[in-house]
CSV table of C-alpha atoms and ligand atoms in Angstrom, one decimal:
chain,number,residue,atom,x,y,z
B,1,UNK,CA,32.4,5.2,-2.0
B,2,UNK,CA,34.0,8.4,-3.3
B,3,UNK,CA,35.1,8.7,-6.9
B,4,UNK,CA,38.6,7.5,-6.1
B,5,UNK,CA,37.1,4.3,-4.8
B,6,UNK,CA,37.8,5.1,-1.1
B,7,UNK,CA,35.1,4.6,1.5
B,8,UNK,CA,33.7,7.9,2.6
B,9,UNK,CA,33.2,8.3,6.3
B,10,UNK,CA,32.0,11.0,8.7
B,11,UNK,CA,33.3,11.2,12.3
B,12,UNK,CA,30.6,11.0,14.9
B,13,UNK,CA,31.9,12.9,18.0
B,14,UNK,CA,30.3,12.6,21.4
B,15,UNK,CA,31.4,13.2,24.9
B,16,UNK,CA,34.1,10.7,25.6
B,17,UNK,CA,34.8,9.5,22.1
B,18,UNK,CA,34.2,9.4,18.4
B,19,UNK,CA,33.3,6.8,15.8
B,20,UNK,CA,33.7,6.8,12.0
B,21,UNK,CA,30.4,6.2,10.2
B,22,UNK,CA,30.5,5.1,6.5
B,23,UNK,CA,28.5,7.5,4.2
B,24,UNK,CA,26.7,5.4,1.6
B,25,UNK,CA,25.2,6.8,-1.6
B,26,UNK,CA,22.2,5.4,-3.5
B,27,UNK,CA,21.7,5.3,-7.3
B,28,UNK,CA,20.0,8.7,-7.3
B,29,UNK,CA,22.5,10.4,-5.0
B,30,UNK,CA,20.6,10.0,-1.7
B,31,UNK,CA,23.0,9.5,1.2
B,32,UNK,CA,22.9,7.4,4.4
B,33,UNK,CA,25.1,7.2,7.4
B,34,UNK,CA,25.6,3.5,8.1
B,35,UNK,CA,25.2,2.9,11.8
B,36,UNK,CA,25.3,-0.8,11.9
B,37,UNK,CA,28.5,-1.0,14.1
B,38,UNK,CA,27.4,1.9,16.3
B,39,UNK,CA,26.2,0.0,19.3
B,40,UNK,CA,29.0,-2.5,19.4
B,41,UNK,CA,31.6,0.3,19.0
B,42,UNK,CA,30.1,3.0,21.3
B,43,UNK,CA,27.5,1.3,23.5
B,44,UNK,CA,25.0,3.8,22.2
B,45,UNK,CA,22.0,3.5,19.9
B,46,UNK,CA,20.0,5.9,17.7
B,47,UNK,CA,16.5,7.1,18.8
B,48,UNK,CA,14.1,7.6,15.8
B,49,UNK,CA,10.4,7.2,16.6
B,50,UNK,CA,8.4,6.0,13.6
B,51,UNK,CA,11.8,5.3,11.8
B,52,UNK,CA,11.3,8.7,10.0
B,53,UNK,CA,15.1,9.0,9.6
B,54,UNK,CA,16.0,5.4,9.3
B,55,UNK,CA,16.7,3.4,6.2
B,56,UNK,CA,16.0,-0.2,7.3
B,57,UNK,CA,17.5,-1.8,4.2
B,58,UNK,CA,19.0,-1.2,0.8
B,59,UNK,CA,16.3,-1.8,-1.9
B,60,UNK,CA,16.2,-1.9,-5.7
B,61,UNK,CA,12.4,-1.9,-6.1
B,62,UNK,CA,11.0,1.6,-5.8
B,63,UNK,CA,12.4,5.1,-5.8
B,64,UNK,CA,10.7,8.2,-4.3
B,65,UNK,CA,11.9,11.7,-4.3
B,66,UNK,CA,9.4,13.3,-1.9
B,67,UNK,CA,10.6,16.9,-2.5
B,68,UNK,CA,10.2,16.6,-6.3
B,69,UNK,CA,7.1,14.4,-6.2
B,70,UNK,CA,8.8,11.6,-8.1
B,71,UNK,CA,7.8,7.9,-7.9
B,72,UNK,CA,9.5,5.1,-10.0
B,73,UNK,CA,9.1,1.4,-9.9
B,74,UNK,CA,12.4,-0.4,-10.9
B,75,UNK,CA,13.5,2.9,-12.5
B,76,UNK,CA,10.3,3.5,-14.6
B,77,UNK,CA,8.4,6.7,-13.8
B,78,UNK,CA,4.9,6.0,-12.5
B,79,UNK,CA,3.3,8.2,-15.2
B,80,UNK,CA,4.9,6.1,-18.0
B,81,UNK,CA,3.8,2.8,-16.4
B,82,UNK,CA,0.3,4.2,-15.9
B,83,UNK,CA,0.2,5.1,-19.6
B,84,UNK,CA,1.8,2.1,-21.1
B,85,UNK,CA,1.4,-1.0,-18.8
B,86,UNK,CA,-1.2,-3.3,-17.4
B,87,UNK,CA,-1.3,-4.1,-13.7
B,88,UNK,CA,-0.1,-7.6,-14.5
B,89,UNK,CA,3.0,-6.2,-16.3
B,90,UNK,CA,3.7,-4.0,-13.2
B,91,UNK,CA,3.3,-7.0,-10.9
B,92,UNK,CA,5.9,-8.9,-12.9
B,93,UNK,CA,8.2,-5.9,-13.0
B,94,UNK,CA,8.1,-5.3,-9.3
B,95,UNK,CA,8.5,-9.0,-8.4
B,96,UNK,CA,11.1,-10.0,-11.1
B,97,UNK,CA,12.9,-6.7,-11.7
B,98,UNK,CA,12.2,-6.4,-15.4
B,99,UNK,CA,9.1,-5.9,-17.6
B,100,UNK,CA,8.0,-9.3,-19.0
B,101,UNK,CA,8.6,-10.3,-22.6
B,102,UNK,CA,5.3,-11.2,-24.3
B,103,UNK,CA,5.8,-15.0,-23.7
B,104,UNK,CA,6.6,-14.4,-20.0
B,105,UNK,CA,3.5,-12.2,-19.6
B,106,UNK,CA,1.3,-14.9,-21.3
B,107,UNK,CA,2.7,-17.6,-19.0
B,108,UNK,CA,2.3,-15.4,-15.9
B,109,UNK,CA,-1.3,-14.5,-16.8
B,110,UNK,CA,-2.2,-18.2,-17.6
B,111,UNK,CA,-0.8,-19.3,-14.2
B,112,UNK,CA,-2.9,-16.7,-12.4
B,113,UNK,CA,-6.0,-17.6,-14.3
B,114,UNK,CA,-5.5,-21.3,-13.6
B,115,UNK,CA,-5.1,-20.8,-9.9
B,116,UNK,CA,-7.8,-18.3,-9.2
B,117,UNK,CA,-10.3,-20.8,-7.8
B,118,UNK,CA,-10.3,-21.4,-4.0
B,119,UNK,CA,-10.3,-24.8,-2.4
B,120,UNK,CA,-13.8,-26.0,-1.4
B,121,UNK,CA,-12.9,-25.9,2.3
B,122,UNK,CA,-11.7,-22.3,2.0
B,123,UNK,CA,-14.9,-21.3,0.3
B,124,UNK,CA,-16.8,-22.9,3.2
B,125,UNK,CA,-14.6,-21.2,5.7
B,126,UNK,CA,-15.1,-17.8,4.1
B,127,UNK,CA,-18.9,-18.3,4.0
B,128,UNK,CA,-18.9,-19.1,7.7
B,129,UNK,CA,-17.1,-15.9,8.8
B,130,UNK,CA,-19.3,-13.1,10.2
B,131,UNK,CA,-20.8,-11.4,7.1
B,132,UNK,CA,-20.9,-8.0,8.8
B,133,UNK,CA,-17.2,-8.2,9.8
B,134,UNK,CA,-14.9,-5.6,8.2
B,135,UNK,CA,-13.7,-7.0,4.8
B,136,UNK,CA,-10.1,-6.1,5.8
B,137,UNK,CA,-10.3,-8.3,8.9
B,138,UNK,CA,-11.7,-11.1,6.9
B,139,UNK,CA,-9.1,-10.7,4.1
B,140,UNK,CA,-6.2,-10.8,6.6
B,141,UNK,CA,-7.6,-14.0,8.2
B,142,UNK,CA,-8.2,-15.7,4.8
B,143,UNK,CA,-4.7,-14.9,3.6
B,144,UNK,CA,-3.2,-16.3,6.8
B,145,UNK,CA,-5.0,-19.6,6.3
B,146,UNK,CA,-3.6,-20.0,2.8
B,147,UNK,CA,-0.5,-21.2,4.7
B,148,UNK,CA,-2.6,-24.1,6.0
B,149,UNK,CA,-4.3,-24.9,2.7
B,150,UNK,CA,-1.0,-24.8,0.9
B,151,UNK,CA,1.4,-25.9,3.6
B,152,UNK,CA,3.8,-27.3,1.0
B,153,UNK,CA,4.5,-23.8,-0.3
B,154,UNK,CA,5.5,-22.2,3.0
B,155,UNK,CA,9.3,-22.8,3.2
B,156,UNK,CA,11.0,-19.5,2.6
B,157,UNK,CA,14.3,-21.3,1.9
B,158,UNK,CA,12.9,-23.2,-1.1
B,159,UNK,CA,12.8,-21.1,-4.3
B,160,UNK,CA,10.2,-23.3,-6.0
B,161,UNK,CA,7.9,-23.0,-3.0
B,162,UNK,CA,8.3,-19.3,-3.0
B,163,UNK,CA,7.5,-19.1,-6.7
B,164,UNK,CA,4.4,-21.2,-6.1
B,165,UNK,CA,3.3,-19.1,-3.1
B,166,UNK,CA,3.8,-15.9,-5.2
B,167,UNK,CA,1.4,-17.2,-7.9
B,168,UNK,CA,-1.1,-18.6,-5.4
B,169,UNK,CA,-1.4,-15.3,-3.5
B,170,UNK,CA,-1.7,-13.2,-6.6
B,171,UNK,CA,-4.2,-15.5,-8.2
B,172,UNK,CA,-6.4,-16.0,-5.1
B,173,UNK,CA,-6.5,-12.5,-3.5
B,174,UNK,CA,-9.1,-11.1,-6.0
B,175,UNK,CA,-11.2,-14.2,-5.6
B,176,UNK,CA,-11.1,-14.0,-1.8
B,177,UNK,CA,-11.9,-10.2,-1.8
B,178,UNK,CA,-14.8,-10.7,-4.2
B,179,UNK,CA,-16.3,-13.5,-2.1
B,180,UNK,CA,-16.0,-11.5,1.0
B,181,UNK,CA,-17.9,-8.6,-0.7
B,182,UNK,CA,-20.6,-10.9,-2.1
B,183,UNK,CA,-21.1,-12.5,1.3
B,184,UNK,CA,-21.4,-9.0,2.9
B,185,UNK,CA,-24.3,-8.2,0.6
B,186,UNK,CA,-25.8,-11.7,0.9
B,187,UNK,CA,-25.4,-12.4,-2.8
B,188,UNK,CA,-24.3,-15.8,-4.1
B,189,UNK,CA,-20.5,-15.8,-5.0
B,190,UNK,CA,-19.4,-15.7,-8.6
B,191,UNK,CA,-16.8,-18.3,-9.6
B,192,UNK,CA,-13.6,-17.1,-11.4
B,193,UNK,CA,-13.7,-17.2,-15.1
B,194,UNK,CA,-10.5,-18.3,-16.8
B,195,UNK,CA,-11.4,-16.6,-20.0
B,196,UNK,CA,-11.2,-13.2,-18.4
B,197,UNK,CA,-8.1,-11.3,-17.6
B,198,UNK,CA,-7.1,-10.4,-14.0
B,199,UNK,CA,-9.0,-7.1,-13.5
B,200,UNK,CA,-12.0,-8.1,-15.6
B,201,UNK,CA,-12.3,-11.3,-13.6
B,202,UNK,CA,-12.2,-9.4,-10.3
B,203,UNK,CA,-14.9,-7.0,-11.4
B,204,UNK,CA,-17.0,-9.9,-12.7
B,205,UNK,CA,-16.6,-11.9,-9.5
B,206,UNK,CA,-17.5,-8.7,-7.5
B,207,UNK,CA,-20.4,-7.4,-9.4
B,208,UNK,CA,-21.5,-10.6,-11.0
B,209,UNK,CA,-24.5,-10.4,-13.3
B,210,UNK,CA,-24.6,-6.6,-12.8
B,211,UNK,CA,-21.5,-6.5,-15.1
B,212,UNK,CA,-21.5,-9.9,-16.6
B,213,UNK,CA,-19.2,-10.6,-19.5
B,214,UNK,CA,-21.1,-8.7,-22.1
B,215,UNK,CA,-21.7,-5.8,-19.8
B,216,UNK,CA,-18.2,-5.2,-18.3
B,217,UNK,CA,-17.7,-1.5,-18.4
B,218,UNK,CA,-14.4,-0.8,-20.3
B,219,UNK,CA,-13.8,2.5,-18.5
B,220,UNK,CA,-14.2,0.8,-15.1
B,221,UNK,CA,-11.8,-2.0,-16.1
B,222,UNK,CA,-9.3,0.6,-17.2
B,223,UNK,CA,-9.8,2.6,-14.0
B,224,UNK,CA,-9.4,-0.4,-11.8
B,225,UNK,CA,-6.3,-1.5,-13.6
B,226,UNK,CA,-4.8,2.0,-13.3
B,227,UNK,CA,-5.6,2.3,-9.6
B,228,UNK,CA,-4.0,-1.0,-8.9
B,229,UNK,CA,-0.8,0.1,-10.7
B,230,UNK,CA,-0.7,3.4,-8.8
B,231,UNK,CA,-1.0,1.5,-5.5
B,232,UNK,CA,1.4,-1.3,-6.4
B,233,UNK,CA,4.4,-0.2,-4.3
B,234,UNK,CA,5.6,2.6,-2.2
B,235,UNK,CA,8.9,1.5,-0.8
B,236,UNK,CA,9.0,1.3,3.0
B,237,UNK,CA,5.5,2.4,3.9
B,238,UNK,CA,4.0,1.0,7.1
B,239,UNK,CA,2.4,-2.2,5.7
B,240,UNK,CA,5.5,-3.1,3.5
B,241,UNK,CA,7.8,-2.4,6.5
B,242,UNK,CA,5.5,-4.8,8.5
B,243,UNK,CA,5.7,-7.5,5.8
B,244,UNK,CA,9.5,-7.1,6.0
B,245,UNK,CA,9.6,-7.2,9.8
B,246,UNK,CA,7.5,-10.4,9.9
B,247,UNK,CA,9.4,-11.9,7.0
B,248,UNK,CA,12.7,-11.2,8.7
B,249,UNK,CA,11.9,-13.9,11.2
B,250,UNK,CA,11.7,-16.3,8.2
B,251,UNK,CA,7.9,-16.4,8.6
B,252,UNK,CA,6.2,-17.6,5.4
B,253,UNK,CA,4.9,-15.3,2.7
B,254,UNK,CA,1.2,-15.7,3.5
B,255,UNK,CA,1.7,-14.9,7.2
B,256,UNK,CA,3.9,-11.9,6.3
B,257,UNK,CA,1.3,-10.5,3.8
B,258,UNK,CA,-1.5,-11.1,6.2
B,259,UNK,CA,0.3,-8.9,8.8
B,260,UNK,CA,0.8,-6.3,6.0
B,261,UNK,CA,-3.0,-6.3,5.4
B,262,UNK,CA,-3.6,-5.6,9.1
B,263,UNK,CA,-1.1,-2.8,9.0
B,264,UNK,CA,-2.8,-1.4,5.9
B,265,UNK,CA,-6.2,-1.5,7.6
B,266,UNK,CA,-5.2,1.3,10.1
B,267,UNK,CA,-6.9,4.7,9.4
B,268,UNK,CA,-3.5,6.4,9.2
B,269,UNK,CA,-2.5,4.1,6.4
B,270,UNK,CA,-4.8,2.4,3.8
B,271,UNK,CA,-7.9,3.1,5.9
B,272,UNK,CA,-7.4,6.8,5.0
B,273,UNK,CA,-9.3,6.4,1.6
B,274,UNK,CA,-12.4,5.3,3.6
B,275,UNK,CA,-11.9,8.2,6.0
B,276,UNK,CA,-11.8,10.7,3.1
B,277,UNK,CA,-15.2,9.6,1.9
B,278,UNK,CA,-16.6,9.8,5.4
B,279,UNK,CA,-15.1,13.3,5.7
B,280,UNK,CA,-16.8,14.4,2.4
B,281,UNK,CA,-20.1,12.9,3.6
B,282,UNK,CA,-19.7,15.0,6.8
B,283,UNK,CA,-19.2,18.1,4.7
B,284,UNK,CA,-22.2,17.3,2.7
B,285,UNK,CA,-24.2,17.0,5.9
B,286,UNK,CA,-23.0,20.6,6.6
B,287,UNK,CA,-24.7,21.6,3.4
B,288,UNK,CA,-21.4,21.5,1.6
B,289,UNK,CA,-20.0,24.3,3.7
B,290,UNK,CA,-16.3,23.8,2.8
B,291,UNK,CA,-15.2,27.1,4.4
B,292,UNK,CA,-16.5,26.1,7.8
B,293,UNK,CA,-14.9,22.7,7.5
B,294,UNK,CA,-11.5,24.3,6.6
B,295,UNK,CA,-11.9,26.6,9.6
B,296,UNK,CA,-12.5,23.6,11.8
B,297,UNK,CA,-9.4,21.9,10.5
B,298,UNK,CA,-7.3,25.0,11.3
B,299,UNK,CA,-8.7,25.2,14.8
B,300,UNK,CA,-6.4,22.9,16.8
B,301,UNK,CA,-9.0,22.6,19.6
B,302,UNK,CA,-11.5,20.9,17.2
B,303,UNK,CA,-9.1,18.0,16.4
B,304,UNK,CA,-10.6,17.8,12.9
B,305,UNK,CA,-8.2,16.5,10.3
B,306,UNK,CA,-8.2,17.1,6.5
B,307,UNK,CA,-8.1,13.5,5.5
B,308,UNK,CA,-6.3,12.6,2.2
B,309,UNK,CA,-3.9,15.6,2.5
B,310,UNK,CA,-0.2,15.4,3.4
B,311,UNK,CA,2.3,12.6,3.4
B,312,UNK,CA,5.2,11.6,5.5
B,313,UNK,CA,7.5,11.5,2.4
B,314,UNK,CA,5.9,13.8,-0.2
B,315,UNK,CA,6.5,17.5,0.5
B,316,UNK,CA,5.0,18.3,-2.9
B,317,UNK,CA,2.2,16.7,-4.9
B,318,UNK,CA,1.9,13.0,-4.5
B,319,UNK,CA,2.3,12.0,-8.2
B,320,UNK,CA,-0.3,9.3,-7.9
B,321,UNK,CA,-3.0,11.8,-6.9
B,322,UNK,CA,-2.6,13.7,-10.2
B,323,UNK,CA,-3.2,10.5,-12.2
B,324,UNK,CA,-6.1,9.6,-10.0
B,325,UNK,CA,-7.7,13.0,-10.2
B,326,UNK,CA,-7.6,12.9,-14.0
B,327,UNK,CA,-9.2,9.5,-13.9
B,328,UNK,CA,-11.9,10.7,-11.5
B,329,UNK,CA,-12.8,13.5,-13.9
B,330,UNK,CA,-13.0,11.1,-16.8
B,331,UNK,CA,-15.4,8.7,-14.9
B,332,UNK,CA,-17.5,11.3,-13.3
B,333,UNK,CA,-17.9,13.4,-16.5
B,334,UNK,CA,-19.7,10.4,-17.9
B,335,UNK,CA,-22.3,10.2,-15.2
B,336,UNK,CA,-25.7,11.5,-15.9
B,337,UNK,CA,-25.9,13.6,-12.7
B,338,UNK,CA,-23.0,15.5,-11.3
B,339,UNK,CA,-21.3,13.7,-8.4
B,340,UNK,CA,-21.8,15.8,-5.3
B,341,UNK,CA,-18.9,14.3,-3.3
B,342,UNK,CA,-16.5,14.7,-6.2
B,343,UNK,CA,-17.5,18.4,-6.6
B,344,UNK,CA,-16.9,18.8,-2.8
B,345,UNK,CA,-13.5,17.2,-3.1
B,346,UNK,CA,-12.5,19.6,-5.9
B,347,UNK,CA,-13.7,22.6,-3.9
B,348,UNK,CA,-11.9,21.4,-0.8
B,349,UNK,CA,-8.7,20.9,-2.8
B,350,UNK,CA,-8.9,24.3,-4.4
B,351,UNK,CA,-9.5,26.0,-1.1
B,352,UNK,CA,-6.8,24.2,0.7
B,353,UNK,CA,-4.2,24.8,-2.0
B,354,UNK,CA,-5.0,28.6,-2.0
B,355,UNK,CA,-4.5,28.7,1.8
B,356,UNK,CA,-1.0,29.2,3.1
B,357,UNK,CA,-2.0,27.3,6.3
B,358,UNK,CA,-1.9,24.1,4.2
B,359,UNK,CA,0.8,25.0,1.7
B,360,UNK,CA,3.2,26.2,4.4
B,361,UNK,CA,2.8,22.9,6.0
B,362,UNK,CA,3.3,21.2,2.7
B,363,UNK,CA,-0.1,19.6,2.8
B,364,UNK,CA,-1.1,18.5,-0.7
B,365,UNK,CA,-3.6,15.8,-1.8
B,366,UNK,CA,-2.3,12.3,-1.5
B,367,UNK,CA,-3.2,9.0,-3.2
B,368,UNK,CA,-6.3,8.6,-0.9
B,369,UNK,CA,-7.9,11.9,-1.7
B,370,UNK,CA,-9.6,11.0,-5.0
B,371,UNK,CA,-9.4,7.2,-5.1
B,372,UNK,CA,-12.5,6.7,-2.9
B,373,UNK,CA,-14.6,9.0,-5.1
B,374,UNK,CA,-13.8,6.7,-8.1
B,375,UNK,CA,-14.4,3.5,-6.1
B,376,UNK,CA,-17.8,4.8,-5.1
B,377,UNK,CA,-18.7,5.7,-8.6
B,378,UNK,CA,-17.8,2.1,-9.6
B,379,UNK,CA,-20.3,0.8,-7.0
B,380,UNK,CA,-17.9,-0.3,-4.2
B,381,UNK,CA,-19.0,0.4,-0.6
B,382,UNK,CA,-16.6,2.4,1.5
B,383,UNK,CA,-15.6,-0.7,3.6
B,384,UNK,CA,-14.1,-2.3,0.4
B,385,UNK,CA,-11.9,0.7,-0.4
B,386,UNK,CA,-9.0,-0.5,1.7
B,387,UNK,CA,-9.4,-4.0,0.2
B,388,UNK,CA,-8.8,-2.5,-3.2
B,389,UNK,CA,-5.7,-0.8,-1.9
B,390,UNK,CA,-4.5,-4.3,-0.7
B,391,UNK,CA,-5.1,-5.9,-4.1
B,392,UNK,CA,-2.9,-3.2,-5.6
B,393,UNK,CA,-0.2,-3.4,-2.9
B,394,UNK,CA,0.1,-7.1,-3.1
B,395,UNK,CA,2.9,-7.3,-5.7
B,396,UNK,CA,4.9,-4.7,-3.7
B,397,UNK,CA,4.6,-6.7,-0.5
B,398,UNK,CA,5.7,-9.8,-2.4
B,399,UNK,CA,8.6,-8.1,-4.1
B,400,UNK,CA,9.9,-6.7,-0.8
B,401,UNK,CA,9.5,-10.0,1.0
B,402,UNK,CA,11.4,-11.8,-1.8
B,403,UNK,CA,14.1,-9.1,-2.0
B,404,UNK,CA,14.8,-9.4,1.8
B,405,UNK,CA,14.9,-13.2,1.5
B,406,UNK,CA,17.8,-13.0,-0.8
B,407,UNK,CA,19.6,-10.1,0.8
B,408,UNK,CA,22.8,-11.3,2.5
B,409,UNK,CA,22.7,-8.2,4.8
B,410,UNK,CA,19.2,-8.9,6.1
B,411,UNK,CA,18.8,-9.7,9.8
B,412,UNK,CA,15.9,-10.4,12.0
B,413,UNK,CA,14.2,-7.1,12.8
B,414,UNK,CA,15.0,-6.3,16.4
B,415,UNK,CA,15.1,-2.6,17.3
B,416,UNK,CA,16.5,-1.3,20.5
B,417,UNK,CA,14.9,1.2,22.9
B,418,UNK,CA,15.9,4.0,25.3
B,419,UNK,CA,14.5,2.8,28.6
B,420,UNK,CA,12.8,5.7,30.5
B,421,UNK,CA,10.8,3.7,33.1
B,422,UNK,CA,11.5,3.5,36.9
B,423,UNK,CA,15.1,2.9,38.0
B,424,UNK,CA,15.6,-0.2,40.0
B,425,UNK,CA,13.4,-0.2,43.2
B,426,UNK,CA,12.6,-2.8,45.8
B,427,UNK,CA,9.4,-4.8,45.8
B,428,UNK,CA,7.2,-3.6,48.7
B,429,UNK,CA,8.1,-5.3,51.9
B,430,UNK,CA,11.5,-6.5,50.6
B,431,UNK,CA,13.6,-3.5,51.4
N,501,MLT,C1,1.3,4.2,0.7
N,501,MLT,O1,1.2,4.2,-0.6
N,501,MLT,O2,1.7,3.2,1.3
N,501,MLT,C2,1.0,5.5,1.4
N,501,MLT,O3,1.1,6.6,0.6
N,501,MLT,C3,1.7,5.6,2.7
N,501,MLT,C4,3.2,5.7,2.7
N,501,MLT,O4,3.9,5.6,1.7
N,501,MLT,O5,3.8,5.9,3.8
């Protein structure tokens, strides 16, 4: 709407006609041409591979300004949330729209603690899955089966069931992830402990006696909490868009989140943090020769990519990467021996940022660049990195699924295409 309350439109002119498109404005001044009547009115569609120019919905959850490097959840800058909130507060904020009052936070936390244990059949099922399977594959499978274990919480039209499914998913994902990890190293699982908070409990279930109650490392607890906050939502990224697409068919929350986990597993999405560590290892094998590696990246023939650099949306620093780099320095400064991979990452970043090849292409470190170095210092194997991303992203997926469920404008996702295959032809012998 313009200031005088009139709808603003732009006229789309094409050979043979024209069509008015409403011009919508978001809270922060972003603008969108609304094309929802385009096909019916003109018989034509828009073509936008990867949806890079397409807003699939209106959302009140997360705001990103990729040019300015801004990220806000429900209006709050990520830096302020990182400094002042716990991951549980951020979960509540994303899902319910406001920060919790102390009583609300207490109740939320108690519900999660009380529901962290897995049903016995689910524990048996997890223990029977291939122990050398990738943890992301196992995680997606386990989340999908929650719909079978809790079939009375799968109706997306029933608000009470949705509330229950929200709590069950948040409560059980860390327990599932920790059990998958313990199985992968052939160690006995550690049961959830109701006396511990969300992140402490996850670390305790993962590392067990290595960091039992008395030994939980306060800096690691803080680091894990912060990393989960920084990963909690990122508007219409690939996995969240997947959760929305699956949810748009009125599939249940578990199935939609399971699909999101599979989308996150891809190396171009959440799998990138694992790929960064593998890249740093490769450079280490080259005797730490960062210059040769940079030269290889610039050589198009070599097809070598600088993993953890660049982002579809950010054309400036990813604000999350700054927070993570600070955290990495804090953790690694405490180690007895210098961390070779962290030092390589710092050198690589400095070189790339001093090279116009990268800055001209607006390639800056993203969220994946330093997170793996921290996870490694905490003792996680690389195959668990994307699982940690999923733990952080869970409240974002849930918030988007719930927002869409209540959105009167939501429709089943059903894109069109521009067919470029063979024109009609006769089946051989039928001419
Ligand atoms: C994310 O946090 O999901 C990634 O940065 C990818 C994205 O936003 O497209």
